[in-house]
Amino acid sequence: MIGQAELYELLDEMGIEFQYIEHPPTPTIEDARKYWTALEGKHCKNIFLRNHKGNKHYLVVLDCDRSIDMHDLEHRLGEGKLSFASPERMMKYLGLRPGSVSPFGLINDAGHEVILFLDTNLQKAERLAFHPNDNRASVSVSREDLMRFLDRMGNRREWKELY
């Protein structure tokens, strides 16, 4: 699985400028907030879900200050009944452990099986911040550069109003 160092190498190779900070493990947004002061960008919440049958997987990205109602999210995505994916599924499809989920995990989804949903409100942000496949760091990239990264990953993605 491709981790933090290899991700930074790929970002450099793609000409994507990024800022990063290292910090103690921060598996929750509440834990991470105290370290974000030096990092520019809209920090994001990332949720890894599966459908009822377990044959489809979704990564949902939204503003870290927003909460979601699962039933409302199911309606907005139109993908049927959803539930949180297990740590085993997270490792299988994204190569990540709980607390480290971000769109950068798509680098490990060689089969392009994970569908990415990004909240339309994030289109207003110039920079977006995530964990770089490890919750001991946070990284910020421009929204445009994130889109270039996602283009290279090749997963289906949609901008959706999530709240």
mmCIF file of N, CA and C in Angstrom, residues 25-143:
data_model
loop_
_atom_site.group_PDB
_atom_site.id
_atom_site.type_symbol
_atom_site.label_atom_id
_atom_site.label_comp_id
_atom_site.label_asym_id
_atom_site.label_seq_id
_atom_site.Cartn_x
_atom_site.Cartn_y
_atom_site.Cartn_z
ATOM 1 N N PRO A 25 -0.734 11.446 16.366
ATOM 2 C CA PRO A 25 -1.911 10.839 15.719
ATOM 3 C C PRO A 25 -3.191 11.596 16.085
ATOM 4 N N THR A 26 -3.992 11.890 15.062
ATOM 5 C CA THR A 26 -5.244 12.614 15.266
ATOM 6 C C THR A 26 -6.359 11.885 14.515
ATOM 7 N N PRO A 27 -6.937 10.865 15.124
ATOM 8 C CA PRO A 27 -7.966 10.084 14.444
ATOM 9 C C PRO A 27 -9.309 10.790 14.303
ATOM 10 N N THR A 28 -9.507 11.895 15.010
ATOM 11 C CA THR A 28 -10.777 12.617 14.895
ATOM 12 C C THR A 28 -10.501 14.087 14.573
ATOM 13 N N ILE A 29 -11.492 14.745 14.052
ATOM 14 C CA ILE A 29 -11.375 16.171 13.743
ATOM 15 C C ILE A 29 -11.110 16.962 15.017
ATOM 16 N N GLU A 30 -11.770 16.593 16.089
ATOM 17 C CA GLU A 30 -11.573 17.293 17.352
ATOM 18 C C GLU A 30 -10.112 17.212 17.794
ATOM 19 N N ASP A 31 -9.489 16.053 17.616
ATOM 20 C CA ASP A 31 -8.076 15.895 17.971
ATOM 21 C C ASP A 31 -7.184 16.747 17.071
ATOM 22 N N ALA A 32 -7.519 16.816 15.793
ATOM 23 C CA ALA A 32 -6.664 17.484 14.808
ATOM 24 C C ALA A 32 -6.731 19.005 14.875
ATOM 25 N N ARG A 33 -7.844 19.556 15.297
ATOM 26 C CA ARG A 33 -8.039 21.016 15.269
ATOM 27 C C ARG A 33 -6.898 21.799 15.915
ATOM 28 N N LYS A 34 -6.347 21.295 16.990
ATOM 29 C CA LYS A 34 -5.312 22.056 17.698
ATOM 30 C C LYS A 34 -4.006 22.163 16.912
ATOM 31 N N TYR A 35 -3.843 21.361 15.861
ATOM 32 C CA TYR A 35 -2.616 21.388 15.072
ATOM 33 C C TYR A 35 -2.785 22.107 13.735
ATOM 34 N N TRP A 36 -4.002 22.424 13.350
ATOM 35 C CA TRP A 36 -4.273 22.979 12.023
ATOM 36 C C TRP A 36 -3.954 24.460 11.879
ATOM 37 N N THR A 37 -3.639 25.142 12.941
ATOM 38 C CA THR A 37 -3.495 26.594 12.868
ATOM 39 C C THR A 37 -2.441 27.028 11.850
ATOM 40 N N ALA A 38 -1.442 26.232 11.608
ATOM 41 C CA ALA A 38 -0.373 26.604 10.683
ATOM 42 C C ALA A 38 -0.607 26.095 9.256
ATOM 43 N N LEU A 39 -1.740 25.483 9.007
ATOM 44 C CA LEU A 39 -1.988 24.889 7.696
ATOM 45 C C LEU A 39 -3.154 25.591 7.007
ATOM 46 N N GLU A 40 -2.883 26.167 5.836
ATOM 47 C CA GLU A 40 -3.920 26.866 5.071
ATOM 48 C C GLU A 40 -4.900 25.880 4.462
ATOM 49 N N GLY A 41 -6.141 26.308 4.303
ATOM 50 C CA GLY A 41 -7.110 25.506 3.576
ATOM 51 C C GLY A 41 -8.317 25.121 4.403
ATOM 52 N N LYS A 42 -9.353 24.697 3.694
ATOM 53 C CA LYS A 42 -10.574 24.186 4.319
ATOM 54 C C LYS A 42 -10.315 22.734 4.682
ATOM 55 N N HIS A 43 -10.372 22.449 5.948
ATOM 56 C CA HIS A 43 -10.146 21.082 6.412
ATOM 57 C C HIS A 43 -11.416 20.270 6.174
ATOM 58 N N CYS A 44 -11.207 19.026 5.778
ATOM 59 C CA CYS A 44 -12.331 18.200 5.326
ATOM 60 C C CYS A 44 -12.564 16.988 6.212
ATOM 61 N N LYS A 45 -13.816 16.600 6.253
ATOM 62 C CA LYS A 45 -14.266 15.370 6.898
ATOM 63 C C LYS A 45 -14.416 14.342 5.783
ATOM 64 N N ASN A 46 -13.940 13.136 6.006
ATOM 65 C CA ASN A 46 -13.952 12.082 4.997
ATOM 66 C C ASN A 46 -14.608 10.845 5.592
ATOM 67 N N ILE A 47 -15.633 10.364 4.916
ATOM 68 C CA ILE A 47 -16.407 9.241 5.436
ATOM 69 C C ILE A 47 -16.403 8.120 4.403
ATOM 70 N N PHE A 48 -16.020 6.925 4.838
ATOM 71 C CA PHE A 48 -15.975 5.767 3.945
ATOM 72 C C PHE A 48 -17.193 4.881 4.226
ATOM 73 N N LEU A 49 -18.000 4.684 3.191
ATOM 74 C CA LEU A 49 -19.276 3.978 3.332
ATOM 75 C C LEU A 49 -19.372 2.814 2.355
ATOM 76 N N ARG A 50 -20.339 1.963 2.622
ATOM 77 C CA ARG A 50 -20.657 0.879 1.690
ATOM 78 C C ARG A 50 -22.170 0.821 1.537
ATOM 79 N N ASN A 51 -22.604 0.208 0.433
ATOM 80 C CA ASN A 51 -24.049 0.048 0.261
ATOM 81 C C ASN A 51 -24.523 -1.165 1.059
ATOM 82 N N HIS A 52 -25.833 -1.384 1.064
ATOM 83 C CA HIS A 52 -26.438 -2.456 1.851
ATOM 84 C C HIS A 52 -25.897 -3.834 1.466
ATOM 85 N N LYS A 53 -25.704 -4.068 0.173
ATOM 86 C CA LYS A 53 -25.201 -5.361 -0.294
ATOM 87 C C LYS A 53 -23.703 -5.530 -0.068
ATOM 88 N N GLY A 54 -23.002 -4.427 0.155
ATOM 89 C CA GLY A 54 -21.562 -4.491 0.357
ATOM 90 C C GLY A 54 -20.778 -4.619 -0.938
ATOM 91 N N ASN A 55 -21.427 -4.351 -2.070
ATOM 92 C CA ASN A 55 -20.725 -4.491 -3.345
ATOM 93 C C ASN A 55 -20.345 -3.141 -3.959
ATOM 94 N N LYS A 56 -20.646 -2.043 -3.282
ATOM 95 C CA LYS A 56 -20.243 -0.713 -3.720
ATOM 96 C C LYS A 56 -19.708 0.051 -2.521
ATOM 97 N N HIS A 57 -18.681 0.867 -2.780
ATOM 98 C CA HIS A 57 -18.036 1.635 -1.713
ATOM 99 C C HIS A 57 -17.934 3.086 -2.124
ATOM 100 N N TYR A 58 -18.058 3.961 -1.125
ATOM 101 C CA TYR A 58 -18.130 5.393 -1.379
ATOM 102 C C TYR A 58 -17.236 6.142 -0.407
ATOM 103 N N LEU A 59 -16.574 7.155 -0.919
ATOM 104 C CA LEU A 59 -15.843 8.084 -0.082
ATOM 105 C C LEU A 59 -16.564 9.421 -0.193
ATOM 106 N N VAL A 60 -17.027 9.934 0.929
ATOM 107 C CA VAL A 60 -17.785 11.182 0.975
ATOM 108 C C VAL A 60 -16.905 12.227 1.657
ATOM 109 N N VAL A 61 -16.739 13.371 0.984
ATOM 110 C CA VAL A 61 -15.865 14.430 1.487
ATOM 111 C C VAL A 61 -16.684 15.706 1.663
ATOM 112 N N LEU A 62 -16.614 16.286 2.868
ATOM 113 C CA LEU A 62 -17.335 17.516 3.142
ATOM 114 C C LEU A 62 -16.562 18.366 4.136
ATOM 115 N N ASP A 63 -17.017 19.567 4.321
ATOM 116 C CA ASP A 63 -16.445 20.514 5.269
ATOM 117 C C ASP A 63 -16.408 19.869 6.651
ATOM 118 N N CYS A 64 -15.265 19.985 7.329
ATOM 119 C CA CYS A 64 -15.120 19.345 8.643
ATOM 120 C C CYS A 64 -16.055 19.918 9.697
ATOM 121 N N ASP A 65 -16.588 21.109 9.453
ATOM 122 C CA ASP A 65 -17.486 21.733 10.427
ATOM 123 C C ASP A 65 -18.940 21.327 10.244
ATOM 124 N N ARG A 66 -19.217 20.513 9.259
ATOM 125 C CA ARG A 66 -20.587 20.076 8.977
ATOM 126 C C ARG A 66 -20.813 18.669 9.497
ATOM 127 N N SER A 67 -22.016 18.427 9.927
ATOM 128 C CA SER A 67 -22.396 17.068 10.294
ATOM 129 C C SER A 67 -23.422 16.597 9.271
ATOM 130 N N ILE A 68 -23.588 15.311 9.187
ATOM 131 C CA ILE A 68 -24.548 14.770 8.230
ATOM 132 C C ILE A 68 -25.491 13.812 8.931
ATOM 133 N N ASP A 69 -26.653 13.725 8.395
ATOM 134 C CA ASP A 69 -27.636 12.747 8.821
ATOM 135 C C ASP A 69 -27.590 11.627 7.790
ATOM 136 N N MET A 70 -27.384 10.412 8.222
ATOM 137 C CA MET A 70 -27.193 9.299 7.296
ATOM 138 C C MET A 70 -28.393 9.115 6.373
ATOM 139 N N HIS A 71 -29.604 9.254 6.891
ATOM 140 C CA HIS A 71 -30.790 9.072 6.040
ATOM 141 C C HIS A 71 -30.868 10.172 4.984
ATOM 142 N N ASP A 72 -30.527 11.393 5.363
ATOM 143 C CA ASP A 72 -30.508 12.493 4.410
ATOM 144 C C ASP A 72 -29.415 12.254 3.357
ATOM 145 N N LEU A 73 -28.256 11.797 3.800
ATOM 146 C CA LEU A 73 -27.157 11.510 2.870
ATOM 147 C C LEU A 73 -27.556 10.422 1.874
ATOM 148 N N GLU A 74 -28.214 9.382 2.364
ATOM 149 C CA GLU A 74 -28.684 8.315 1.460
ATOM 150 C C GLU A 74 -29.585 8.893 0.375
ATOM 151 N N HIS A 75 -30.476 9.772 0.761
ATOM 152 C CA HIS A 75 -31.381 10.401 -0.193
ATOM 153 C C HIS A 75 -30.610 11.260 -1.198
ATOM 154 N N ARG A 76 -29.682 12.066 -0.708
ATOM 155 C CA ARG A 76 -28.926 12.975 -1.572
ATOM 156 C C ARG A 76 -28.031 12.221 -2.560
ATOM 157 N N LEU A 77 -27.450 11.111 -2.127
ATOM 158 C CA LEU A 77 -26.559 10.355 -3.011
ATOM 159 C C LEU A 77 -27.324 9.444 -3.964
ATOM 160 N N GLY A 78 -28.516 9.015 -3.560
ATOM 161 C CA GLY A 78 -29.303 8.140 -4.413
ATOM 162 C C GLY A 78 -28.687 6.770 -4.627
ATOM 163 N N GLU A 79 -27.972 6.286 -3.633
ATOM 164 C CA GLU A 79 -27.280 5.002 -3.738
ATOM 165 C C GLU A 79 -27.887 3.932 -2.840
ATOM 166 N N GLY A 80 -29.081 4.168 -2.325
ATOM 167 C CA GLY A 80 -29.726 3.193 -1.454
ATOM 168 C C GLY A 80 -29.246 3.303 -0.021
ATOM 169 N N LYS A 81 -29.517 2.258 0.751
ATOM 170 C CA LYS A 81 -29.146 2.232 2.165
ATOM 171 C C LYS A 81 -27.624 2.137 2.290
ATOM 172 N N LEU A 82 -27.069 2.998 3.137
ATOM 173 C CA LEU A 82 -25.623 3.064 3.338
ATOM 174 C C LEU A 82 -25.270 2.799 4.793
ATOM 175 N N SER A 83 -24.064 2.289 5.000
ATOM 176 C CA SER A 83 -23.536 2.143 6.349
ATOM 177 C C SER A 83 -22.023 2.370 6.301
ATOM 178 N N PHE A 84 -21.448 2.577 7.466
ATOM 179 C CA PHE A 84 -20.008 2.776 7.529
ATOM 180 C C PHE A 84 -19.318 1.475 7.143
ATOM 181 N N ALA A 85 -18.281 1.599 6.334
ATOM 182 C CA ALA A 85 -17.513 0.419 5.928
ATOM 183 C C ALA A 85 -16.591 0.000 7.078
ATOM 184 N N SER A 86 -16.314 -1.268 7.148
ATOM 185 C CA SER A 86 -15.465 -1.811 8.214
ATOM 186 C C SER A 86 -13.999 -1.413 7.991
ATOM 187 N N PRO A 87 -13.204 -1.490 9.049
ATOM 188 C CA PRO A 87 -11.765 -1.235 8.888
ATOM 189 C C PRO A 87 -11.122 -2.180 7.858
ATOM 190 N N GLU A 88 -11.620 -3.401 7.778
ATOM 191 C CA GLU A 88 -11.077 -4.353 6.801
ATOM 192 C C GLU A 88 -11.364 -3.888 5.370
ATOM 193 N N ARG A 89 -12.559 -3.407 5.131
ATOM 194 C CA ARG A 89 -12.898 -2.885 3.799
ATOM 195 C C ARG A 89 -12.084 -1.630 3.495
ATOM 196 N N MET A 90 -11.910 -0.785 4.499
ATOM 197 C CA MET A 90 -11.125 0.426 4.323
ATOM 198 C C MET A 90 -9.695 0.076 3.904
ATOM 199 N N MET A 91 -9.131 -0.922 4.543
ATOM 200 C CA MET A 91 -7.777 -1.348 4.195
ATOM 201 C C MET A 91 -7.759 -1.967 2.797
ATOM 202 N N LYS A 92 -8.746 -2.774 2.480
ATOM 203 C CA LYS A 92 -8.796 -3.441 1.174
ATOM 204 C C LYS A 92 -8.908 -2.442 0.025
ATOM 205 N N TYR A 93 -9.783 -1.458 0.151
ATOM 206 C CA TYR A 93 -10.063 -0.552 -0.969
ATOM 207 C C TYR A 93 -9.225 0.725 -0.970
ATOM 208 N N LEU A 94 -8.849 1.220 0.213
ATOM 209 C CA LEU A 94 -8.101 2.474 0.280
ATOM 210 C C LEU A 94 -6.696 2.314 0.861
ATOM 211 N N GLY A 95 -6.420 1.153 1.424
ATOM 212 C CA GLY A 95 -5.114 0.947 2.033
ATOM 213 C C GLY A 95 -4.900 1.816 3.262
ATOM 214 N N LEU A 96 -5.991 2.143 3.953
ATOM 215 C CA LEU A 96 -5.929 3.052 5.092
ATOM 216 C C LEU A 96 -6.564 2.454 6.333
ATOM 217 N N ARG A 97 -6.100 2.964 7.482
ATOM 218 C CA ARG A 97 -6.699 2.600 8.754
ATOM 219 C C ARG A 97 -7.703 3.683 9.153
ATOM 220 N N PRO A 98 -8.665 3.336 10.001
ATOM 221 C CA PRO A 98 -9.608 4.358 10.483
ATOM 222 C C PRO A 98 -8.862 5.553 11.069
ATOM 223 N N GLY A 99 -9.403 6.731 10.819
ATOM 224 C CA GLY A 99 -8.777 7.954 11.294
ATOM 225 C C GLY A 99 -7.800 8.565 10.312
ATOM 226 N N SER A 100 -7.529 7.874 9.203
ATOM 227 C CA SER A 100 -6.590 8.374 8.196
ATOM 228 C C SER A 100 -7.237 8.548 6.828
ATOM 229 N N VAL A 101 -8.543 8.430 6.753
ATOM 230 C CA VAL A 101 -9.240 8.432 5.467
ATOM 231 C C VAL A 101 -9.169 9.796 4.790
ATOM 232 N N SER A 102 -8.897 9.786 3.492
ATOM 233 C CA SER A 102 -8.920 10.996 2.671
ATOM 234 C C SER A 102 -8.939 10.588 1.202
ATOM 235 N N PRO A 103 -9.200 11.546 0.316
ATOM 236 C CA PRO A 103 -9.164 11.222 -1.117
ATOM 237 C C PRO A 103 -7.800 10.705 -1.568
ATOM 238 N N PHE A 104 -6.739 11.010 -0.827
ATOM 239 C CA PHE A 104 -5.424 10.505 -1.199
ATOM 240 C C PHE A 104 -5.350 8.985 -1.110
ATOM 241 N N GLY A 105 -6.259 8.369 -0.350
ATOM 242 C CA GLY A 105 -6.313 6.909 -0.269
ATOM 243 C C GLY A 105 -6.692 6.266 -1.590
ATOM 244 N N LEU A 106 -7.282 7.026 -2.504
ATOM 245 C CA LEU A 106 -7.651 6.464 -3.810
ATOM 246 C C LEU A 106 -6.428 6.005 -4.590
ATOM 247 N N ILE A 107 -5.249 6.446 -4.183
ATOM 248 C CA ILE A 107 -4.013 5.997 -4.806
ATOM 249 C C ILE A 107 -3.848 4.474 -4.664
ATOM 250 N N ASN A 108 -4.498 3.902 -3.659
ATOM 251 C CA ASN A 108 -4.425 2.458 -3.412
ATOM 252 C C ASN A 108 -5.582 1.682 -4.033
ATOM 253 N N ASP A 109 -6.496 2.357 -4.706
ATOM 254 C CA ASP A 109 -7.669 1.711 -5.297
ATOM 255 C C ASP A 109 -7.412 1.435 -6.786
ATOM 256 N N ALA A 110 -6.559 0.464 -7.041
ATOM 257 C CA ALA A 110 -6.159 0.149 -8.417
ATOM 258 C C ALA A 110 -7.339 -0.235 -9.301
ATOM 259 N N GLY A 111 -8.380 -0.817 -8.723
ATOM 260 C CA GLY A 111 -9.547 -1.239 -9.486
ATOM 261 C C GLY A 111 -10.581 -0.149 -9.683
ATOM 262 N N HIS A 112 -10.321 1.041 -9.154
ATOM 263 C CA HIS A 112 -11.240 2.185 -9.279
ATOM 264 C C HIS A 112 -12.644 1.812 -8.798
ATOM 265 N N GLU A 113 -12.699 1.109 -7.683
ATOM 266 C CA GLU A 113 -13.978 0.622 -7.175
ATOM 267 C C GLU A 113 -14.696 1.608 -6.260
ATOM 268 N N VAL A 114 -13.963 2.543 -5.693
ATOM 269 C CA VAL A 114 -14.562 3.497 -4.761
ATOM 270 C C VAL A 114 -15.096 4.700 -5.538
ATOM 271 N N ILE A 115 -16.339 5.061 -5.266
ATOM 272 C CA ILE A 115 -16.965 6.232 -5.878
ATOM 273 C C ILE A 115 -16.797 7.400 -4.907
ATOM 274 N N LEU A 116 -16.329 8.525 -5.427
ATOM 275 C CA LEU A 116 -16.057 9.694 -4.608
ATOM 276 C C LEU A 116 -17.169 10.725 -4.772
ATOM 277 N N PHE A 117 -17.707 11.178 -3.637
ATOM 278 C CA PHE A 117 -18.688 12.256 -3.621
ATOM 279 C C PHE A 117 -18.083 13.423 -2.844
ATOM 280 N N LEU A 118 -18.002 14.574 -3.502
ATOM 281 C CA LEU A 118 -17.468 15.786 -2.888
ATOM 282 C C LEU A 118 -18.599 16.791 -2.724
ATOM 283 N N ASP A 119 -18.686 17.397 -1.555
ATOM 284 C CA ASP A 119 -19.739 18.385 -1.324
ATOM 285 C C ASP A 119 -19.487 19.629 -2.173
ATOM 286 N N THR A 120 -20.530 20.130 -2.817
ATOM 287 C CA THR A 120 -20.403 21.304 -3.688
ATOM 288 C C THR A 120 -19.889 22.531 -2.948
ATOM 289 N N ASN A 121 -20.122 22.624 -1.662
ATOM 290 C CA ASN A 121 -19.629 23.766 -0.886
ATOM 291 C C ASN A 121 -18.101 23.844 -0.890
ATOM 292 N N LEU A 122 -17.421 22.729 -1.115
ATOM 293 C CA LEU A 122 -15.957 22.732 -1.155
ATOM 294 C C LEU A 122 -15.423 23.417 -2.415
ATOM 295 N N GLN A 123 -16.280 23.612 -3.412
ATOM 296 C CA GLN A 123 -15.845 24.295 -4.633
ATOM 297 C C GLN A 123 -15.511 25.763 -4.360
ATOM 298 N N LYS A 124 -15.955 26.289 -3.245
ATOM 299 C CA LYS A 124 -15.677 27.679 -2.876
ATOM 300 C C LYS A 124 -14.284 27.835 -2.263
ATOM 301 N N ALA A 125 -13.694 26.756 -1.798
ATOM 302 C CA ALA A 125 -12.399 26.819 -1.123
ATOM 303 C C ALA A 125 -11.259 26.812 -2.134
ATOM 304 N N GLU A 126 -10.266 27.668 -1.899
ATOM 305 C CA GLU A 126 -9.087 27.672 -2.769
ATOM 306 C C GLU A 126 -8.173 26.504 -2.460
ATOM 307 N N ARG A 127 -8.091 26.148 -1.180
ATOM 308 C CA ARG A 127 -7.228 25.041 -0.753
ATOM 309 C C ARG A 127 -8.039 24.094 0.124
ATOM 310 N N LEU A 128 -7.699 22.817 0.056
ATOM 311 C CA LEU A 128 -8.360 21.786 0.852
ATOM 312 C C LEU A 128 -7.300 21.007 1.610
ATOM 313 N N ALA A 129 -7.636 20.576 2.823
ATOM 314 C CA ALA A 129 -6.668 19.891 3.674
ATOM 315 C C ALA A 129 -7.203 18.537 4.129
ATOM 316 N N PHE A 130 -6.295 17.562 4.135
ATOM 317 C CA PHE A 130 -6.616 16.173 4.470
ATOM 318 C C PHE A 130 -5.414 15.529 5.174
ATOM 319 N N HIS A 131 -5.628 14.325 5.696
ATOM 320 C CA HIS A 131 -4.493 13.493 6.107
ATOM 321 C C HIS A 131 -3.869 12.901 4.841
ATOM 322 N N PRO A 132 -2.545 12.799 4.816
ATOM 323 C CA PRO A 132 -1.875 12.198 3.651
ATOM 324 C C PRO A 132 -1.683 10.688 3.831
ATOM 325 N N ASN A 133 -2.787 9.964 4.008
ATOM 326 C CA ASN A 133 -2.780 8.507 4.211
ATOM 327 C C ASN A 133 -2.171 8.103 5.549
ATOM 328 N N ASP A 134 -2.035 9.044 6.446
ATOM 329 C CA ASP A 134 -1.483 8.793 7.773
ATOM 330 C C ASP A 134 -1.999 9.908 8.679
ATOM 331 N N ASN A 135 -2.577 9.552 9.813
ATOM 332 C CA ASN A 135 -3.161 10.591 10.670
ATOM 333 C C ASN A 135 -2.136 11.264 11.585
ATOM 334 N N ARG A 136 -0.862 11.078 11.280
ATOM 335 C CA ARG A 136 0.190 11.787 12.000
ATOM 336 C C ARG A 136 0.681 13.005 11.210
ATOM 337 N N ALA A 137 -0.084 13.388 10.195
ATOM 338 C CA ALA A 137 0.250 14.568 9.399
ATOM 339 C C ALA A 137 -1.025 15.081 8.749
ATOM 340 N N SER A 138 -0.971 16.327 8.294
ATOM 341 C CA SER A 138 -2.047 16.927 7.511
ATOM 342 C C SER A 138 -1.391 17.646 6.340
ATOM 343 N N VAL A 139 -2.069 17.626 5.207
ATOM 344 C CA VAL A 139 -1.524 18.235 4.000
ATOM 345 C C VAL A 139 -2.594 19.091 3.340
ATOM 346 N N SER A 140 -2.157 20.195 2.743
ATOM 347 C CA SER A 140 -3.052 21.133 2.071
ATOM 348 C C SER A 140 -2.610 21.284 0.618
ATOM 349 N N VAL A 141 -3.593 21.217 -0.297
ATOM 350 C CA VAL A 141 -3.335 21.410 -1.731
ATOM 351 C C VAL A 141 -4.418 22.339 -2.284
ATOM 352 N N SER A 142 -4.137 22.944 -3.437
ATOM 353 C CA SER A 142 -5.177 23.758 -4.051
ATOM 354 C C SER A 142 -6.291 22.839 -4.537
ATOM 355 N N ARG A 143 -7.487 23.383 -4.618
ATOM 356 C CA ARG A 143 -8.621 22.598 -5.118
ATOM 357 C C ARG A 143 -8.333 22.098 -6.536
#
